[in-house]
CSV table of C-alpha atoms (C1' of nucleotides) in Angstrom, one decimal:
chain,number,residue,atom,x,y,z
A,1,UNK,CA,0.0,0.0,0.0
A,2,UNK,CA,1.2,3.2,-1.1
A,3,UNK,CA,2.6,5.4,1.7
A,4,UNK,CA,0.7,9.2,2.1
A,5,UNK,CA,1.3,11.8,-0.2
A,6,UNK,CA,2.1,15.1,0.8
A,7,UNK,CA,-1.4,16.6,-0.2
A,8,UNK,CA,-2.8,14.2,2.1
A,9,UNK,CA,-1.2,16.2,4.7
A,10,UNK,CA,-2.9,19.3,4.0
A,11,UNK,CA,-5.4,20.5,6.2
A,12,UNK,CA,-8.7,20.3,4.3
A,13,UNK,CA,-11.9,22.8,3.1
A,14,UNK,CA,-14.9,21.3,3.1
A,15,UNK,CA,-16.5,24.6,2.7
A,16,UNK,CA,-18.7,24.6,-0.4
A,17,UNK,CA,-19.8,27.1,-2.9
A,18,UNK,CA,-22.7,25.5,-4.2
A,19,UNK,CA,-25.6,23.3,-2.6
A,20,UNK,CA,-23.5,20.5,-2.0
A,21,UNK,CA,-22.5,21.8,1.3
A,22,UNK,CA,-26.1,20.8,2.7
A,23,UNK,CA,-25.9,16.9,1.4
A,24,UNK,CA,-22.2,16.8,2.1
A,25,UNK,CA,-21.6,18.2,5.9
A,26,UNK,CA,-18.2,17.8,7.2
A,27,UNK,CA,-16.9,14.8,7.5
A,28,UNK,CA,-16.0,14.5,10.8
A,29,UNK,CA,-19.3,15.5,12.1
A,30,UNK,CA,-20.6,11.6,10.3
A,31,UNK,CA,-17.7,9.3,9.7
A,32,UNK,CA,-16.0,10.8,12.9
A,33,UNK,CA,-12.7,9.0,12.2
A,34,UNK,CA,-12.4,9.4,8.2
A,35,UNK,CA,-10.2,12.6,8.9
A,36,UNK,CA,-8.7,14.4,11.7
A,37,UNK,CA,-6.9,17.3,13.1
A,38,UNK,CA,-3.5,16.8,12.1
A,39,UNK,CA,-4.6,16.3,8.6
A,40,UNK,CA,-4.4,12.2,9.0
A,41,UNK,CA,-6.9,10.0,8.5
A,42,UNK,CA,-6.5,6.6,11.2
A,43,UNK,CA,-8.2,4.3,9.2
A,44,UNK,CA,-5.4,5.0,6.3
A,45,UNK,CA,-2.1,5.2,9.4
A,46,UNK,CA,-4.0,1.8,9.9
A,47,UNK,CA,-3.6,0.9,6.6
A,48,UNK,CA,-1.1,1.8,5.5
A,49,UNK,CA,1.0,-0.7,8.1
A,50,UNK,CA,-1.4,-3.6,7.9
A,51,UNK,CA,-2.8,-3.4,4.6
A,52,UNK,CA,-0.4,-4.8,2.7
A,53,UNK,CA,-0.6,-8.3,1.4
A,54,UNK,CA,0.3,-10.5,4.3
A,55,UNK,CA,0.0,-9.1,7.5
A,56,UNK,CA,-3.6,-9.8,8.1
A,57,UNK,CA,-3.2,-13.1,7.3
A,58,UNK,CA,-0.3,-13.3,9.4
A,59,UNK,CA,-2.3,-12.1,11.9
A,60,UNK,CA,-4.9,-14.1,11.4
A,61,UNK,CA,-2.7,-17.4,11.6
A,62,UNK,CA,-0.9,-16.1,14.5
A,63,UNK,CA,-4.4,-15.6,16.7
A,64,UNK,CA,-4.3,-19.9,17.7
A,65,UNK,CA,-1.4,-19.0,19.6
A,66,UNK,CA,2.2,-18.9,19.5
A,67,UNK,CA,3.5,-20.3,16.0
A,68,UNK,CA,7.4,-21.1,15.0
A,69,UNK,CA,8.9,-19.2,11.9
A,70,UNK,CA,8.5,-22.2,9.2
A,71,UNK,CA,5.2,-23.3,10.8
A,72,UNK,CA,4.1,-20.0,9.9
A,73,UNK,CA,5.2,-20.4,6.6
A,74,UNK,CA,3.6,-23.1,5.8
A,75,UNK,CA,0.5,-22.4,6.9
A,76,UNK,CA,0.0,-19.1,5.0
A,77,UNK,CA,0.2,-20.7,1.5
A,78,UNK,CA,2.3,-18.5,-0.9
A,79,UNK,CA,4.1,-16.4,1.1
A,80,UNK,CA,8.0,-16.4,0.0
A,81,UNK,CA,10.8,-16.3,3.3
A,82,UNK,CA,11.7,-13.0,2.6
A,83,UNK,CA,7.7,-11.5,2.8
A,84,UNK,CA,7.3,-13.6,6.0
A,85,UNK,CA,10.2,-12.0,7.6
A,86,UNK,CA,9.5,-8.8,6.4
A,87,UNK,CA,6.1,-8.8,7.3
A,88,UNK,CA,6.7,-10.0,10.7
A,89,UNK,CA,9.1,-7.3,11.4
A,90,UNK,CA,6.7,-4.9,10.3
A,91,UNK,CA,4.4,-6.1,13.1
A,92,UNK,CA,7.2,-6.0,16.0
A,93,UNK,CA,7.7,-2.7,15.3
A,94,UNK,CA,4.5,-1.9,15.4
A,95,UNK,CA,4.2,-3.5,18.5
A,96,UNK,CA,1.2,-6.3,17.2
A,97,UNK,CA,3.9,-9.6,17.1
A,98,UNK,CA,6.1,-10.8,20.0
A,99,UNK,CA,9.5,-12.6,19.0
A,100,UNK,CA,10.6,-14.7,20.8
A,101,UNK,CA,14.2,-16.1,19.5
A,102,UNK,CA,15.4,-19.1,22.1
A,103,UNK,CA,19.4,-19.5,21.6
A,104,UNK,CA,18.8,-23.6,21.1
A,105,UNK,CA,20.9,-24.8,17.9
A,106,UNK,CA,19.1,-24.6,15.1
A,107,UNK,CA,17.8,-21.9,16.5
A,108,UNK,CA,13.9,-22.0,17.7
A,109,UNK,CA,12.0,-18.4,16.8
A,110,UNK,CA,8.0,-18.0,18.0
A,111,UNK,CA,6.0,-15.9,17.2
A,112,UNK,CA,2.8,-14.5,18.7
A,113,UNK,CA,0.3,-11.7,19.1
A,114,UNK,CA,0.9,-8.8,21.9
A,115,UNK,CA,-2.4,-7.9,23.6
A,116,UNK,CA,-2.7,-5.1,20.8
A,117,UNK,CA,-2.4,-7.8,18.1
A,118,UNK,CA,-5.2,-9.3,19.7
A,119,UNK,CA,-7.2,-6.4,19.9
A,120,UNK,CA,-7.2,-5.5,16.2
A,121,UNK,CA,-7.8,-9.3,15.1
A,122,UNK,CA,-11.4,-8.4,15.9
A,123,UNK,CA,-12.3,-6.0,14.0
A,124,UNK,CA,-9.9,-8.3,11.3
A,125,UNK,CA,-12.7,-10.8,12.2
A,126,UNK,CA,-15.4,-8.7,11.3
A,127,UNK,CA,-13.9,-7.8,8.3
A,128,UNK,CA,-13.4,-11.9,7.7
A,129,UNK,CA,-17.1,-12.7,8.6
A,130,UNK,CA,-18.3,-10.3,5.8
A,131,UNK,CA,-16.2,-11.9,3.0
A,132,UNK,CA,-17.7,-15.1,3.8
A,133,UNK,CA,-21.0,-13.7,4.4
A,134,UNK,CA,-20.7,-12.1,1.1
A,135,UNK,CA,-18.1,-12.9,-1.4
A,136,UNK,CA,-20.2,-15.0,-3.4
A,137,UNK,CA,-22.6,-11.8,-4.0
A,138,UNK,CA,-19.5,-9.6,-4.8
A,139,UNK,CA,-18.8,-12.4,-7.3
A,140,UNK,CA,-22.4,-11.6,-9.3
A,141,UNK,CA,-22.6,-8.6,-9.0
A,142,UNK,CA,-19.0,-8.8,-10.8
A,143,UNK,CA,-20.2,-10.9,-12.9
A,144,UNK,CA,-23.5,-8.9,-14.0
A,145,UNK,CA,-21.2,-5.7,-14.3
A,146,UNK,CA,-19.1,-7.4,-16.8
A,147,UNK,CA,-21.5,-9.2,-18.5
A,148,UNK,CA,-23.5,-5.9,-19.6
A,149,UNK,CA,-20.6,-4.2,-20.5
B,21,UNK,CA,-2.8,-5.1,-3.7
B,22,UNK,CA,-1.1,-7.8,-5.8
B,23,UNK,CA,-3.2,-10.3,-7.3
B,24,UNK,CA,-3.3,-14.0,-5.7
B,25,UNK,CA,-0.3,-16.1,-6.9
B,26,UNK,CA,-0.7,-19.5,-8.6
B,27,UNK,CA,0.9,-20.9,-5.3
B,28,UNK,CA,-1.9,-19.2,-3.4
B,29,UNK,CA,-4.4,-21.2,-5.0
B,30,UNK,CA,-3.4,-24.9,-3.7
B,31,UNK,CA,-4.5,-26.9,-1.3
B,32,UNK,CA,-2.3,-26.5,2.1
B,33,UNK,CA,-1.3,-29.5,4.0
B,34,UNK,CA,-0.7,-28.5,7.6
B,35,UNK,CA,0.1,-31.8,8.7
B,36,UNK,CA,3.5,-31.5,10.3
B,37,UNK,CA,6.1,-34.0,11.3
B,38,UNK,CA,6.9,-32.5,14.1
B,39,UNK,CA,5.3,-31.3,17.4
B,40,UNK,CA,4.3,-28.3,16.3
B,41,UNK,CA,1.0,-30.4,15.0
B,42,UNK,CA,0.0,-29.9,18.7
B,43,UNK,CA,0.4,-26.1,18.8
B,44,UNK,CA,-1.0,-25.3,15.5
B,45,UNK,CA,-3.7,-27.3,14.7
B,46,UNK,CA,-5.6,-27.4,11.5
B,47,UNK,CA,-6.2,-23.4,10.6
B,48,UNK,CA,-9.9,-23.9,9.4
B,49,UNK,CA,-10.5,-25.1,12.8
B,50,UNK,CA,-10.0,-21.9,14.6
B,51,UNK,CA,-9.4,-18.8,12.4
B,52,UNK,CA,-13.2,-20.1,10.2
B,53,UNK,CA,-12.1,-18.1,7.4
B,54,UNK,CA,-8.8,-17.7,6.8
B,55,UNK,CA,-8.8,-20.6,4.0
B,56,UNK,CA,-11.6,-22.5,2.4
B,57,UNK,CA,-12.3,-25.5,0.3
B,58,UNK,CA,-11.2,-24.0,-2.8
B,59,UNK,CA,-7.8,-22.5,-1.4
B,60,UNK,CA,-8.9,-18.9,-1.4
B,61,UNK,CA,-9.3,-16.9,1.3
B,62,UNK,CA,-12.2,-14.6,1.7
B,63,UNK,CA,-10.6,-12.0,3.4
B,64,UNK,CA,-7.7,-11.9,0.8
B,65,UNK,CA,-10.6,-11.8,-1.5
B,66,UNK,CA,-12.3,-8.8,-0.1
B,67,UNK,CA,-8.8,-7.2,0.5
B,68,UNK,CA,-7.9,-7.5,-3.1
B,69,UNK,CA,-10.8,-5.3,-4.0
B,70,UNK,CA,-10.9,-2.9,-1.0
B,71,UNK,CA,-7.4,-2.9,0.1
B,72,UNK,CA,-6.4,-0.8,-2.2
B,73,UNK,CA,-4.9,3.1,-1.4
B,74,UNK,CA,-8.5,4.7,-1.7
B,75,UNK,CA,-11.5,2.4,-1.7
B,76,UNK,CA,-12.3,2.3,2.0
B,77,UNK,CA,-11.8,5.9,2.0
B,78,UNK,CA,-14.7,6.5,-0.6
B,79,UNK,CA,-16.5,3.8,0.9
B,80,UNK,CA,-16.4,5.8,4.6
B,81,UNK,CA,-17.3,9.1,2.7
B,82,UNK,CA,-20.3,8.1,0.7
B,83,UNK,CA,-21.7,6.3,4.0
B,84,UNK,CA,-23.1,10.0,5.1
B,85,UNK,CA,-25.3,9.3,1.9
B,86,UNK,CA,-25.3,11.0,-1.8
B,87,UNK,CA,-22.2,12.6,-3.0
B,88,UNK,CA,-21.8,13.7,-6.6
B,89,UNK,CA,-18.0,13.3,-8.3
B,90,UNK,CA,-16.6,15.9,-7.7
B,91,UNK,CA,-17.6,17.2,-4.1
B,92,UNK,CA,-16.6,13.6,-3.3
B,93,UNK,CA,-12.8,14.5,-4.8
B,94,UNK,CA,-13.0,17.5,-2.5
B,95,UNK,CA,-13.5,15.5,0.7
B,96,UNK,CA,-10.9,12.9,-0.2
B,97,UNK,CA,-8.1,15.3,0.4
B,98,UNK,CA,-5.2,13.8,-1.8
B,99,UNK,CA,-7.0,11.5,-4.4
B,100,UNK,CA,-5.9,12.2,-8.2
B,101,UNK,CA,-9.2,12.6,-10.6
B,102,UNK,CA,-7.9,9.4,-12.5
B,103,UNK,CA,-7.8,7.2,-9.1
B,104,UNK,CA,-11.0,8.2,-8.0
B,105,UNK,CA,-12.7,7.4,-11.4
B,106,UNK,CA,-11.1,4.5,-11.3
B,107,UNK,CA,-11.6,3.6,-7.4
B,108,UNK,CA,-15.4,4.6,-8.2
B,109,UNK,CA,-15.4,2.2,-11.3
B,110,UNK,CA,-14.2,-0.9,-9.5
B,111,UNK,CA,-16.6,-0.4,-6.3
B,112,UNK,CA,-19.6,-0.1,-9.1
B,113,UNK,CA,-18.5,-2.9,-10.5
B,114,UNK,CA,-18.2,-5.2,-7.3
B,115,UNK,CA,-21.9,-3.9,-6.4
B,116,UNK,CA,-20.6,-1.8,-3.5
B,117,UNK,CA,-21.4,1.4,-4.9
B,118,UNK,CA,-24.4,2.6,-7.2
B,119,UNK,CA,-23.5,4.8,-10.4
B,120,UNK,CA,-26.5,7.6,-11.1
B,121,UNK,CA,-26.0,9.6,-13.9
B,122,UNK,CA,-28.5,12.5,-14.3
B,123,UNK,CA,-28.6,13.6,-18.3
B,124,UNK,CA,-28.1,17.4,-17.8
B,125,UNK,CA,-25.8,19.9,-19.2
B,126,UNK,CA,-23.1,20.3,-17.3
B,127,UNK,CA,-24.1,16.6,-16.6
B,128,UNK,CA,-24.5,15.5,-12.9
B,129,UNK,CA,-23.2,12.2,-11.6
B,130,UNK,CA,-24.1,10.8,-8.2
B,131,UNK,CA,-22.5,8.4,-6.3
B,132,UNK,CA,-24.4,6.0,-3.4
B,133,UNK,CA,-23.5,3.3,-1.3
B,134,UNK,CA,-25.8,-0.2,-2.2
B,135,UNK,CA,-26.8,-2.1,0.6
B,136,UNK,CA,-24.1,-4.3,0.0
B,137,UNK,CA,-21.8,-1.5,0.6
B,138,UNK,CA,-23.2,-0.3,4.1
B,139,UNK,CA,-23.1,-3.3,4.7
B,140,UNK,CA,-19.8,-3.5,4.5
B,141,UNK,CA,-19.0,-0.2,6.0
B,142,UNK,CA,-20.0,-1.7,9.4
B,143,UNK,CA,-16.7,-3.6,9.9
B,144,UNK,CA,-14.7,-0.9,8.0
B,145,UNK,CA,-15.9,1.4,10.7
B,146,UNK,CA,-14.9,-1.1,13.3
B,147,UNK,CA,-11.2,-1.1,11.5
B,148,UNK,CA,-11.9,2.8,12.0
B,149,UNK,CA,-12.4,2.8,15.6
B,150,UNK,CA,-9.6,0.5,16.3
B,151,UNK,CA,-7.3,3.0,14.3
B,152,UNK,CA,-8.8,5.7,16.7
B,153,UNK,CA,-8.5,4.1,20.0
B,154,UNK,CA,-4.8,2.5,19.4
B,155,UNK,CA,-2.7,4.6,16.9
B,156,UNK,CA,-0.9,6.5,19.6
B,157,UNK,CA,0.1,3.0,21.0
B,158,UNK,CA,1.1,1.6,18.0
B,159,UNK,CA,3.6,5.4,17.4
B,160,UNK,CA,4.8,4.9,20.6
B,161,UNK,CA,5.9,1.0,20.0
B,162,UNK,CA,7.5,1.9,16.8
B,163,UNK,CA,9.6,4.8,18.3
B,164,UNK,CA,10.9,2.4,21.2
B,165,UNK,CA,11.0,-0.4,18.6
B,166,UNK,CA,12.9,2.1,16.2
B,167,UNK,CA,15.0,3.3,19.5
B,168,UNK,CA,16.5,0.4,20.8
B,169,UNK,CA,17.5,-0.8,17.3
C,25,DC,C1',15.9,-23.5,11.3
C,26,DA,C1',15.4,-18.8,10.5
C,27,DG,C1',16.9,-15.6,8.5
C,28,DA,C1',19.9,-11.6,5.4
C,29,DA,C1',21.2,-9.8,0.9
C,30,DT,C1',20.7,-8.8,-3.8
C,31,DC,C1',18.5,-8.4,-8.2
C,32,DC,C1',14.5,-7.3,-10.8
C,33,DG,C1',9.7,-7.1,-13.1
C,34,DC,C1',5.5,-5.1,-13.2
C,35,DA,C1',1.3,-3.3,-11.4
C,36,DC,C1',-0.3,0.7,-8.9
C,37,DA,C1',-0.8,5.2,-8.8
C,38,DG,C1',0.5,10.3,-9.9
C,39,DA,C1',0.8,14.0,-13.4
C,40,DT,C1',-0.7,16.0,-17.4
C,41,DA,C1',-3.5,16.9,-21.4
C,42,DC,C1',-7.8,16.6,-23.7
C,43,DT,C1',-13.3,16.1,-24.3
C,44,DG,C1',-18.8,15.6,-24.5
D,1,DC,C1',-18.9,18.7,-14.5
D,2,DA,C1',-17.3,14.4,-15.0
D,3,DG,C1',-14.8,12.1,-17.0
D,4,DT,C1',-11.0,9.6,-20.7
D,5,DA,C1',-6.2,8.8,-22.6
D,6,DT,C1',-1.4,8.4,-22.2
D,7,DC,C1',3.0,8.5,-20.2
D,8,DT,C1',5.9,7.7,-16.5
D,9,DG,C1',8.3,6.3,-12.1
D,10,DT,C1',8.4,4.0,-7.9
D,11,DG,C1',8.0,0.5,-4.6
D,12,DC,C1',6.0,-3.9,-3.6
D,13,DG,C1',6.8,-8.4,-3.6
D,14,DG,C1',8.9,-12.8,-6.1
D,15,DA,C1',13.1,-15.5,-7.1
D,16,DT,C1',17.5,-16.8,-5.9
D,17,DT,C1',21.6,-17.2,-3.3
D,18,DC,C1',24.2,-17.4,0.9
D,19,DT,C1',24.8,-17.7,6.3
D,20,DG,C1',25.1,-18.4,11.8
DNA sequence: CAGAATCCGCACAGATACTG
DNA sequence: CAGTATCTGTGCGGATTCTG
């Protein structure tokens, strides 16, 4: 996911000329977290670190508990070594994945969620439920889209 | 986000030699939807479509109701014409969002959610609040993560 | 076993110009 | 106003090789 442009930092005018302004109030007033102060939005800082193509499966795999490096691997199908480690790294820092490295030879790493890991696999969940709940939909609607044009 | 690789698409066999069969048991079992039969994922699934840099944003913005093009472009600070167009285009053509387009001159084009897309904005709003309630945590975890190495 | 390092292709997205 | 068309560059992620 691309990272924010500097326009996205600008403070923003929803102030209208037209009649828009009456169907469009500001945003903050509805979506209350779509934009704030500082010019960032959180769902897009949120994003932007977990939106990528592996993390929320990562987290996802990593909710059963604590899981070894090649475990890991194998269970997310597809992921290469390097987007593993990389992804995984990108959760440390971010404080969602504990490593754990034990000095044993060959060396023995685990992984697991932190307690904020675990909080943000539920609304991950939600997210989850609704694909199931409704990929097959998305798919004929796709499918209709296409169809008639 | 990058499309699902050929790799993605086979079965997975978690069945390990080792003991870490005890500790990670079959993934189906606990995560419910991070793999199915067919060897998709549904939340990759939806990710592939909404995951991208400015779908979700749109999606939060049209939930306050109608929004024509333009006055949308306004109140995504940041968004080129050509990706919102596009953005716009894909979310049509997934049935999350409905096209309207009145026959005036200058013409008028209004943009809604469909059922289908509130529907979906319920656990995009629960990403939201996440973001809301744990950013500063997660900036504070990458600074001492960022510190200390 | 769990990685680090390097190389590289290509898709995503920005910028710009033009139009019904 | 609400788009299309084209060109371009950047960075994400795959493949491969090497190591403690």
């Amino acid at each position: 996911m691309a990272s924010q442009t500097k326009a996205m930092q600008k403070k923003i005018s929803v102030v209208d000329s037209d009649e828009t302004q009456k169907t469009v109030p500001l945003l903050a007033d509805t979506a209350g977290f779509a934009t704030n102060e500082d010019g960032t939005c959180p769902i897009r800082e949120v994003l932007d670190r977990v939106g990528d193509t592996w993390s929320l499966l990562v987290i996802l795999n990593l909710q059963q508990g604590t899981v070894r490096f090649n475990a890991l691997r194998r269970l997310i199908e597809g992921i290469s070594q390097r987007m593993l480690t990389v992804t995984l790294r990108s959760l440390e820092r971010d404080g969602l994945v504990l490593r754990i490295v034990r000095p044993t030879s060959p060396p023995e790493v685990e992984y697991s969620l932190t307690p904020l890991g675990m909080s943000l696999a539920k609304p991950i969940d939600g997210l989850g439920q609704w694909a199931v709940d409704n990929r097959h939909m998305m798919r004929e609607e796709r499918a209709r889209f296409d169809a008639q044009q």
